[in-house]
C-alpha positions as MATLAB code, in Angstrom:
seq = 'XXXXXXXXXXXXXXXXXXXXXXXXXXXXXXXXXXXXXXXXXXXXXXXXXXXXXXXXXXXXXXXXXXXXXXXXXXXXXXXXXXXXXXXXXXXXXXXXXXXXXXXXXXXXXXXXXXXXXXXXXXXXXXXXXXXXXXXXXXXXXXXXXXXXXXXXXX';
ca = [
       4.544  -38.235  -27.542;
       1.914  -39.447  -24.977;
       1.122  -37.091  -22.652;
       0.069  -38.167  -18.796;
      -3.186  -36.074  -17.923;
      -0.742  -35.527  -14.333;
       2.361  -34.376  -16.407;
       1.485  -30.700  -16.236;
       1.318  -29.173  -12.503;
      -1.603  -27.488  -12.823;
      -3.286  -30.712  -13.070;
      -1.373  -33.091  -10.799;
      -1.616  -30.683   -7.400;
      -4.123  -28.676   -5.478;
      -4.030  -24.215   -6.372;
      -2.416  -24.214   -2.845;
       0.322  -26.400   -3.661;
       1.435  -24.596   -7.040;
       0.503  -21.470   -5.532;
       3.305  -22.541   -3.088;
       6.126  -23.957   -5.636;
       5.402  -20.860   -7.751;
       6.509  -18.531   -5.232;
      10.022  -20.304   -5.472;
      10.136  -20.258   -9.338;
      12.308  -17.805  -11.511;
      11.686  -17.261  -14.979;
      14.674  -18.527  -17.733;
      15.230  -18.688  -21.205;
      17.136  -21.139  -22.927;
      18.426  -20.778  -26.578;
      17.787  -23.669  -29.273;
      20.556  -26.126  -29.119;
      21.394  -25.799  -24.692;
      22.000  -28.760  -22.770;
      19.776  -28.350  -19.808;
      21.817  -31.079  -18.207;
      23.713  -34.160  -18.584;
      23.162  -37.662  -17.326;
      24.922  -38.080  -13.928;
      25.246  -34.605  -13.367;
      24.150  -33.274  -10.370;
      19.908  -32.568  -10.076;
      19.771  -29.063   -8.205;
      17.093  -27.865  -10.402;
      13.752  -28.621  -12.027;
      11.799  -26.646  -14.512;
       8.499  -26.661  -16.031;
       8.106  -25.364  -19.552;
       6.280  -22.828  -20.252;
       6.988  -22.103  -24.384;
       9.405  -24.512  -26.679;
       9.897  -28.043  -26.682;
      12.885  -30.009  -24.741;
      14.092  -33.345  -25.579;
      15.041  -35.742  -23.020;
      17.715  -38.329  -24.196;
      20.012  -40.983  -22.890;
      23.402  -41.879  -23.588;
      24.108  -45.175  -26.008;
      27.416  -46.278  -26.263;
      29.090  -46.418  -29.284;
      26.371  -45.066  -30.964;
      24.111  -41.364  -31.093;
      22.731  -40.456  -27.707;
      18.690  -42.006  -28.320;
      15.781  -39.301  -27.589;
      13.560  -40.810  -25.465;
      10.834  -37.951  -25.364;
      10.519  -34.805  -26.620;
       8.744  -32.457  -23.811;
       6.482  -29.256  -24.687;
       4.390  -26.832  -23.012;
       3.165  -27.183  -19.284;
       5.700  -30.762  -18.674;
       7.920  -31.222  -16.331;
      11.902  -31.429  -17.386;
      13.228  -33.095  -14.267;
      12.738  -35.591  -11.826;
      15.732  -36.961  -10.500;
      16.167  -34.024   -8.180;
      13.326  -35.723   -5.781;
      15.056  -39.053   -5.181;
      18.211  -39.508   -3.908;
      21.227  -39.433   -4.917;
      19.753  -36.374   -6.974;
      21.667  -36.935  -10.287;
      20.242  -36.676  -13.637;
      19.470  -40.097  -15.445;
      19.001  -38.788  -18.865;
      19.825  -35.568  -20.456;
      17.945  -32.997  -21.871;
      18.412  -30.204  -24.815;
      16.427  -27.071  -26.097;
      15.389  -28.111  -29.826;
      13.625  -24.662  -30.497;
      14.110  -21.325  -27.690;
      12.908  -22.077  -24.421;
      10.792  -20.346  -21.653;
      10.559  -22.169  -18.537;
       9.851  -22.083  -14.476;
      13.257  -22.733  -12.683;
      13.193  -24.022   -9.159;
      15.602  -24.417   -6.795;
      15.275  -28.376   -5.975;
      16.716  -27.817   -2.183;
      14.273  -25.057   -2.104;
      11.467  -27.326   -2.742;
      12.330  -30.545   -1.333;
      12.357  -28.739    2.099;
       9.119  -27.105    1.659;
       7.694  -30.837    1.157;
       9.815  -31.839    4.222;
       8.192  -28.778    6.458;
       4.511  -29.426    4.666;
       3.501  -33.229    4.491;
       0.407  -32.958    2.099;
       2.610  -30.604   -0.032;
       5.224  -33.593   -0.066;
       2.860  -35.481   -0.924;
       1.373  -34.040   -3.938;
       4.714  -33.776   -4.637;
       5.847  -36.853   -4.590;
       2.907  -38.386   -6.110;
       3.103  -36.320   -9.347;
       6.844  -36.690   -9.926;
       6.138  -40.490   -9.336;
       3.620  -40.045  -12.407;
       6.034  -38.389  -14.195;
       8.953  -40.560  -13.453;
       6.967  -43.939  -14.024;
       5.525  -42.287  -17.357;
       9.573  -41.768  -18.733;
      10.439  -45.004  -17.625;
       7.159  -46.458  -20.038;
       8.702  -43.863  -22.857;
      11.828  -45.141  -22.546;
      11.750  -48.871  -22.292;
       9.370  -48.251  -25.606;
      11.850  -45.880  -27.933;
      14.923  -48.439  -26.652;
      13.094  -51.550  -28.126;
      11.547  -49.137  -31.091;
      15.536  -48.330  -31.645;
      17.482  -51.800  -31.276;
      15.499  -54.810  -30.470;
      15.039  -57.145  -33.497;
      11.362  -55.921  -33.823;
      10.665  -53.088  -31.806;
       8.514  -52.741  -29.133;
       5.560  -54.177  -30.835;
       3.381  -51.151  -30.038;
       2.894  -47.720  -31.900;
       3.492  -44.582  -29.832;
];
């Protein structure tokens, strides 16, 4: 797993900024083996680990849904709840008991509507996040079924 130095929060936005999302957050525990969510299903939520590891995967048809990354402490599960049409484009399962922040995605996406530099720092570490997954997965695809994998070693 490569991990973004903005994946985690607490180094992607300013102490005001968390300080804000925080006081929206509600601790949750998921047991090994929960489906966080599904891809396509609606993206009302976001959470940020805080003990246990989560695997993001994505459908293949015919075939064993491929994990594309397996998340851990401080990371982000979640993104497509910022962008429109806010449903999930992976999926995403507890592999060992989970603690995590839960947050309300309407919640938050009007708090960065009512506070542009909030929005901002919002936007701009989800965008790190998202464009991160998008590496992961184009990578673990080719690892999985092109003729020679990605050519790289991650």
């Amino acid at each position: 797993m490569i991990t973004t130095p903005t994946s985690s929060m607490l180094r992607a936005l300013p102490a005001g900024h968390r300080e804000r999302l925080m006081r929206v957050a509600r601790e949750v525990s998921f047991a090994q083996g929960t489906r966080l969510f599904e891809e396509g299903g609606r993206a009302d939520r976001f959470w940020i680990i805080r003990t246990g590891t989560v695997e993001l995967d994505m459908h293949v048809p015919g075939r064993r849904a491929a994990v594309i990354e397996t998340l851990r402490h401080n990371e982000l599960v979640g993104w497509s709840w910022l962008f429109a049409p806010h449903a999930y484009h992976l999926g995403a399962e507890a592999t060992t008991p989970v603690r995590a922040y839960e947050f309300d995605a309407t919640a938050v996406r009007l708090m960065c509507q009512e506070d542009p530099a909030l929005g901002s720092g919002v936007a701009q570490w989800v965008g790190d996040v998202l464009a991160h997954r998008l590496r992961s997965a184009r990578i673990r695809l080719l690892d999985l079924y092109a003729p020679y994998g990605s050519g790289t070693c991650v």
